Structure formats: structure tokens, C-alpha cells
């Protein structure tokens, strides 16, 4: 699927969609928001849906035969070999609490293989992009994972959700890494954690239960930047995966 016009290449369209969603979301930051669903462990905003609708229309206008698989639902031709994986606001709870740490995450899979990833932080105007075989870039500049070699020098982000099993597993891991790493962080956006691992701000990110849309774009960014990404489906929930991503150098074993 090569586009003759570079401005309509899948990567260019993904970047345009992410920036358009950022322009939608940014002015709402710090304002009273319409809540679609307030759960004990999560918040769904009308803005999540609006952001996904905007991304979906941008992607499907350029590629009408493609499929969309997003946190806020599916669209397009679900039999397509080309599938966009979209998190319209990753870090919704941060956003709702006026913590300026959230992003838009867009990946494209072809026959199951991720072929591009874009993550956009609209508050800092930082955009990570990569396509298969290319150099990953942050705001146009190439980057790589950190070159730290020791866990004792590393900053490790541990993500955690609230279900009792997951919270328990994550707490056990957190306790181990807190003692072995230089510092641990719990930042609230899986996609930004992966973008930060990719460009060397973090050395590792570990989370016991996330969804594909949280991590798909981050996976290709980390791998293209020289790092490693491992995902294992959860036995208790086929829609969730346990993930760890790191610079590929540090030994993360803590047993
Ligand atoms: C959230 C993540 C967060 C993770 C949550 C959730 P959302 O995504 O990025 O880091 O711990 O389980 O998946 O719901 O804000 O898009």
C-alpha cells in the first residue's frame, strides 16, 4: 500500500489524525468535562468518544477500506488486512484530574504485524513517530533507547490497575523494583511510558494488565529504537496483556 502523494501516506495521515485529536483535546484541559461513565477504577469522558470519532473519520477518509479497533469501539471494514489501533486519550484519569500527562496513540497493523506507530502528547507538543524499517523520531529528531546497563541505575515505570489480582501482582513487582532500581514511577499513561522508554527517558515499563490500544504504537517505537517489548496474554482475561518493555540491556529479573 504505497501512496504516491507523501501527505497521504499512512504515517502522514496518522500524524494528522493525532494532531487533530490533540487540537480537540488541549483546549478542554483543566475545564469542567462531560463524563460518559464514572467507574470505580476508570473514567470515560465524552471527549474520549469525540476524539476517537475525529481520528476515525480522518483515517477512514484516507483509507476507506481499513478497519478501526479503538478503546471507544470499532469502525470500518473489520475483515480488512489493515487495522488501525487507536487510543483516543491514553491517561484519561490524568486528564480528568488536570494532570498534564496523557496522549493520543495510533498504530497500524497489517495482517497482524504493527507497521507504524504515532504517539502525541498535546500538552508538551511532543510527537513520536515510526514506520516499519524507518528510524523512530521525536518531533523530527531520531532517538534510541537508553544505554544504561544496570537496574540499580534505572528508572522503571510500573503501571497498575485496580482489579484485586492485578493490583496484588503489580504491588509485589513494585516492591521488588523499588528496592533494586534507582527509582520507580507510576505515571498513568501506558502509551507515554512506552514512548519514554523508546526515547531513553525511562529505562523500563512494566504493567500486568493493559489493552492492545494502550501499547500497540509504543511497541513499534520501543523496538525500532533498539529496545525490547514482551507481551503475554492474561489467562484471566483474553482481552488483556501483561507487558514489559525496556532498553534491551538491563537485566530486569528480580526473583
Ligand atoms: C490507561 C493506561 C494506564 C493504565 C490503565 C489504562 P486509558 O488507559 O494508560 O496507564 O494503567 O489501566 O489502560 O484508559 O486512560 O486510555
Short mmCIF file of C-alpha atoms and ligand atoms in Angstrom, two decimals:
data_model
loop_
_atom_site.label_atom_id
_atom_site.label_comp_id
_atom_site.label_asym_id
_atom_site.label_seq_id
_atom_site.Cartn_x
_atom_site.Cartn_y
_atom_site.Cartn_z
CA UNK A 1 0.00 0.00 0.00
CA UNK A 2 2.32 2.77 -1.22
CA UNK A 3 0.90 6.23 -1.59
CA UNK A 4 2.08 8.39 -4.49
CA UNK A 5 1.37 11.53 -2.50
CA UNK A 6 3.54 11.54 0.67
CA UNK A 7 0.95 13.67 2.51
CA UNK A 8 -1.50 10.77 2.17
CA UNK A 9 0.92 8.06 3.31
CA UNK A 10 -0.39 6.08 6.29
CA UNK A 11 2.21 7.70 8.56
CA UNK A 12 1.32 11.22 7.42
CA UNK A 13 -2.39 10.53 7.89
CA UNK A 14 -1.80 9.03 11.36
CA UNK A 15 0.21 12.11 12.36
CA UNK A 16 -2.52 14.41 11.02
CA UNK A 17 -5.17 12.43 12.94
CA UNK A 18 -3.16 12.52 16.18
CA UNK A 19 -2.52 16.26 15.89
CA UNK A 20 -6.18 16.96 15.07
CA UNK A 21 -7.24 14.98 18.15
CA UNK A 22 -4.68 16.91 20.21
CA UNK A 23 -6.16 20.19 18.98
CA UNK A 24 -9.60 18.94 20.05
CA UNK A 25 -8.47 17.82 23.49
CA UNK A 26 -5.98 20.54 24.52
CA UNK A 27 -8.48 23.43 24.93
CA UNK A 28 -10.59 21.25 27.24
CA UNK A 29 -7.72 20.62 29.65
CA UNK A 30 -8.48 21.96 33.12
CA UNK A 31 -12.13 22.68 32.24
CA UNK A 32 -15.28 21.03 33.59
CA UNK A 33 -15.87 17.92 31.48
CA UNK A 34 -18.85 15.82 30.48
CA UNK A 35 -18.43 12.36 31.96
CA UNK A 36 -19.92 9.48 30.00
CA UNK A 37 -19.19 6.87 32.66
CA UNK A 38 -17.67 7.19 36.15
CA UNK A 39 -16.42 3.78 37.27
CA UNK A 40 -14.66 2.90 40.50
CA UNK A 41 -11.40 2.38 38.62
CA UNK A 42 -11.77 4.46 35.48
CA UNK A 43 -13.46 7.45 33.87
CA UNK A 44 -14.96 7.64 30.39
CA UNK A 45 -15.36 11.13 29.00
CA UNK A 46 -17.49 12.31 26.11
CA UNK A 47 -14.21 13.70 24.86
CA UNK A 48 -12.75 10.17 24.55
CA UNK A 49 -15.56 9.36 22.12
CA UNK A 50 -15.27 12.66 20.24
CA UNK A 51 -11.51 12.19 19.90
CA UNK A 52 -11.92 8.68 18.53
CA UNK A 53 -14.64 9.86 16.11
CA UNK A 54 -12.29 12.54 14.77
CA UNK A 55 -9.40 10.08 14.42
CA UNK A 56 -11.69 7.50 12.79
CA UNK A 57 -13.06 9.94 10.24
CA UNK A 58 -9.54 11.17 9.36
CA UNK A 59 -8.21 7.63 8.92
CA UNK A 60 -11.21 6.23 7.04
CA UNK A 61 -11.43 9.24 4.75
CA UNK A 62 -7.88 8.45 3.58
CA UNK A 63 -8.24 4.65 3.75
CA UNK A 64 -11.94 3.76 3.43
CA UNK A 65 -11.32 0.01 3.21
CA UNK A 66 -9.41 -0.21 6.52
CA UNK A 67 -10.60 -1.36 9.95
CA UNK A 68 -10.55 0.68 13.15
CA UNK A 69 -10.12 -1.00 16.54
CA UNK A 70 -10.18 1.53 19.34
CA UNK A 71 -10.81 1.94 23.03
CA UNK A 72 -14.13 3.55 22.15
CA UNK A 73 -15.23 0.90 19.64
CA UNK A 74 -14.72 -0.41 16.15
CA UNK A 75 -15.46 1.02 12.69
CA UNK A 76 -14.68 0.38 9.04
CA UNK A 77 -14.31 -3.00 7.37
CA UNK A 78 -13.43 -5.47 10.12
CA UNK A 79 -12.35 -8.06 7.50
CA UNK A 80 -9.58 -5.77 6.21
CA UNK A 81 -5.92 -6.84 6.46
CA UNK A 82 -5.21 -3.25 7.55
CA UNK A 83 -6.28 -2.43 11.09
CA UNK A 84 -5.77 0.87 12.93
CA UNK A 85 -5.44 0.55 16.69
CA UNK A 86 -6.47 3.74 18.45
CA UNK A 87 -6.40 5.06 21.98
CA UNK A 88 -8.04 8.49 21.64
CA UNK A 89 -6.92 9.63 25.12
CA UNK A 90 -4.47 7.40 26.94
CA UNK A 91 -4.35 8.65 30.50
CA UNK A 92 -7.97 9.79 30.78
CA UNK A 93 -7.86 9.85 34.57
CA UNK A 94 -4.81 12.15 34.47
CA UNK A 95 -6.68 14.38 32.02
CA UNK A 96 -9.78 14.49 34.20
CA UNK A 97 -7.73 15.45 37.25
CA UNK A 98 -5.91 18.20 35.27
CA UNK A 99 -2.62 16.33 35.33
CA UNK A 100 -1.00 17.23 32.00
CA UNK A 101 0.28 13.74 31.23
CA UNK A 102 -1.78 11.92 28.61
CA UNK A 103 -1.57 11.29 24.89
CA UNK A 104 -3.15 10.03 21.71
CA UNK A 105 -1.87 6.68 20.44
CA UNK A 106 -2.36 5.37 16.90
CA UNK A 107 -0.86 2.22 15.37
CA UNK A 108 -1.44 0.41 12.09
CA UNK A 109 -1.31 -3.38 11.78
CA UNK A 110 -1.06 -5.25 8.51
CA UNK A 111 -2.01 -8.93 8.74
CA UNK A 112 -1.31 -8.78 12.47
CA UNK A 113 2.09 -7.05 12.26
CA UNK A 114 2.41 -3.49 13.56
CA UNK A 115 3.79 -1.37 10.74
CA UNK A 116 3.62 2.15 12.16
CA UNK A 117 3.10 3.96 15.43
CA UNK A 118 2.37 7.56 16.41
CA UNK A 119 2.07 8.88 19.96
CA UNK A 120 1.23 12.55 20.53
CA UNK A 121 1.40 14.45 23.81
CA UNK A 122 -0.68 17.55 23.06
CA UNK A 123 0.33 19.43 26.23
CA UNK A 124 4.06 19.29 25.53
CA UNK A 125 3.57 19.18 21.75
CA UNK A 126 5.74 16.07 21.54
CA UNK A 127 5.13 13.63 18.71
CA UNK A 128 6.83 10.24 18.44
CA UNK A 129 6.56 8.52 15.07
CA UNK A 130 7.94 5.49 13.33
CA UNK A 131 7.14 3.19 10.48
CA UNK A 132 8.47 -0.30 9.88
CA UNK A 133 12.08 -0.20 8.70
CA UNK A 134 12.47 3.52 9.45
CA UNK A 135 14.18 5.48 12.19
CA UNK A 136 11.93 6.50 15.09
CA UNK A 137 11.69 10.25 15.62
CA UNK A 138 10.57 12.63 18.33
CA UNK A 139 9.50 15.95 16.84
CA UNK A 140 11.52 15.07 13.75
CA UNK A 141 14.72 14.04 15.57
CA UNK A 142 15.92 10.42 15.66
CA UNK A 143 16.24 8.76 19.07
CA UNK A 144 17.22 5.49 20.68
CA UNK A 145 16.61 3.73 23.96
CA UNK A 146 18.78 4.49 26.99
CA UNK A 147 22.18 2.82 27.15
CA UNK A 148 22.10 2.22 30.90
CA UNK A 149 23.27 -1.24 31.82
CA UNK A 150 22.36 -1.65 35.49
CA UNK A 151 18.95 -1.99 37.09
CA UNK A 152 20.37 -0.04 40.03
CA UNK A 153 20.79 2.97 37.67
CA UNK A 154 17.40 2.55 36.02
CA UNK A 155 14.13 4.43 36.29
CA UNK A 156 11.30 1.92 35.94
CA UNK A 157 7.66 2.79 35.41
CA UNK A 158 5.21 0.29 36.87
CA UNK A 159 1.62 0.60 35.71
CA UNK A 160 -1.19 -0.62 37.89
CA UNK A 161 -4.91 -1.09 37.55
CA UNK A 162 -7.34 -1.66 40.35
CA UNK A 163 -8.69 -5.18 39.99
CA UNK A 164 -7.60 -7.12 43.08
CA UNK A 165 -5.46 -9.75 41.29
CA UNK A 166 -3.71 -7.23 39.08
CA UNK A 167 -3.16 -4.78 41.93
CA UNK A 168 -1.63 -7.53 44.04
CA UNK A 169 0.72 -8.70 41.25
CA UNK A 170 1.72 -5.14 40.44
CA UNK A 171 2.31 -4.30 44.10
CA UNK A 172 4.61 -7.30 44.52
CA UNK A 173 6.58 -6.26 41.45
CA UNK A 174 6.66 -2.63 42.50
CA UNK A 175 8.10 -3.55 45.88
CA UNK A 176 10.86 -5.57 44.17
CA UNK A 177 11.75 -2.86 41.66
CA UNK A 178 11.58 -0.05 44.22
CA UNK A 179 14.39 -1.73 46.11
CA UNK A 180 16.51 -2.61 43.04
CA UNK A 181 16.04 0.28 40.61
CA UNK A 182 17.19 3.87 41.16
CA UNK A 183 13.54 4.98 41.18
CA UNK A 184 10.11 3.68 40.25
CA UNK A 185 7.33 5.77 38.77
CA UNK A 186 3.59 5.27 38.32
CA UNK A 187 2.62 7.79 35.69
CA UNK A 188 -0.85 6.87 34.42
CA UNK A 189 -0.36 6.62 30.66
CA UNK A 190 0.92 3.33 29.30
CA UNK A 191 1.45 4.75 25.83
CA UNK A 192 3.53 7.67 27.12
CA UNK A 193 5.51 5.27 29.33
CA UNK A 194 6.41 3.32 26.19
CA UNK A 195 7.26 6.49 24.26
CA UNK A 196 9.52 7.48 27.17
CA UNK A 197 11.22 4.06 27.17
CA UNK A 198 11.70 4.36 23.41
CA UNK A 199 13.48 7.72 23.64
CA UNK A 200 15.51 6.85 26.73
CA UNK A 201 13.75 8.90 29.42
CA UNK A 202 12.67 5.72 31.17
CA UNK A 203 14.69 2.51 31.15
CA UNK A 204 11.75 0.14 31.55
CA UNK A 205 7.97 -0.05 31.78
CA UNK A 206 6.05 -2.95 33.29
CA UNK A 207 2.30 -3.39 33.57
CA UNK A 208 0.34 -6.52 34.39
CA UNK A 209 -2.91 -5.83 32.55
CA UNK A 210 -3.33 -3.47 29.63
CA UNK A 211 -5.25 -3.41 26.36
CA UNK A 212 -3.79 -3.55 22.88
CA UNK A 213 -4.69 0.08 22.18
CA UNK A 214 -2.63 1.18 25.21
CA UNK A 215 0.59 -0.34 23.87
CA UNK A 216 0.46 -1.03 20.09
CA UNK A 217 2.10 2.22 18.93
CA UNK A 218 4.55 2.10 21.84
CA UNK A 219 5.65 -1.41 20.92
CA UNK A 220 6.93 -0.46 17.48
CA UNK A 221 8.54 2.72 18.84
CA UNK A 222 10.45 0.79 21.52
CA UNK A 223 11.54 -1.95 19.13
CA UNK A 224 12.61 0.49 16.41
CA UNK A 225 14.63 2.41 19.00
CA UNK A 226 16.60 -0.73 19.89
CA UNK A 227 14.60 -1.85 22.91
CA UNK A 228 12.63 -4.96 23.70
CA UNK A 229 8.89 -5.41 24.14
CA UNK A 230 7.30 -8.55 25.54
CA UNK A 231 3.57 -9.20 25.86
CA UNK A 232 1.84 -12.21 27.37
CA UNK A 233 -1.94 -12.66 27.15
CA UNK A 234 -3.58 -12.81 30.58
CA UNK A 235 -5.09 -16.15 31.48
CA UNK A 236 -7.99 -14.50 33.33
CA UNK A 237 -8.93 -12.08 30.53
CA UNK A 238 -8.17 -12.75 26.85
CA UNK A 239 -8.60 -9.04 26.04
CA UNK A 240 -5.75 -8.03 28.34
CA UNK A 241 -1.99 -8.48 28.15
CA UNK A 242 0.90 -8.32 30.59
CA UNK A 243 3.64 -6.18 29.16
CA UNK A 244 7.22 -5.28 29.79
CA UNK A 245 9.36 -3.03 27.67
CA UNK A 246 12.91 -1.97 28.32
CA UNK A 247 16.14 -0.85 26.69
CA UNK A 248 17.09 -4.45 25.97
CA UNK A 249 20.27 -4.14 28.00
CA UNK A 250 19.24 -4.12 31.64
CA UNK A 251 18.55 -7.43 33.32
CA UNK A 252 15.02 -6.98 34.68
CA UNK A 253 14.86 -10.25 36.62
CA UNK A 254 14.01 -9.64 40.26
CA UNK A 255 13.35 -13.12 41.63
C1 LIG B 1 -4.95 3.65 30.94
C2 LIG B 1 -3.45 3.44 30.85
C3 LIG B 1 -2.89 3.41 32.24
C4 LIG B 1 -3.24 2.04 32.70
C5 LIG B 1 -4.74 1.89 32.75
C6 LIG B 1 -5.44 2.33 31.48
P1 LIG B 1 -6.78 4.90 29.41
O1 LIG B 1 -5.51 3.91 29.67
O2 LIG B 1 -2.73 4.08 30.02
O3 LIG B 1 -1.50 3.59 32.31
O4 LIG B 1 -2.67 1.78 33.96
O5 LIG B 1 -5.04 0.54 33.00
O6 LIG B 1 -5.40 1.35 30.48
O7 LIG B 1 -7.98 4.18 29.94
O8 LIG B 1 -6.53 6.17 30.10
O9 LIG B 1 -6.79 5.05 27.94
#
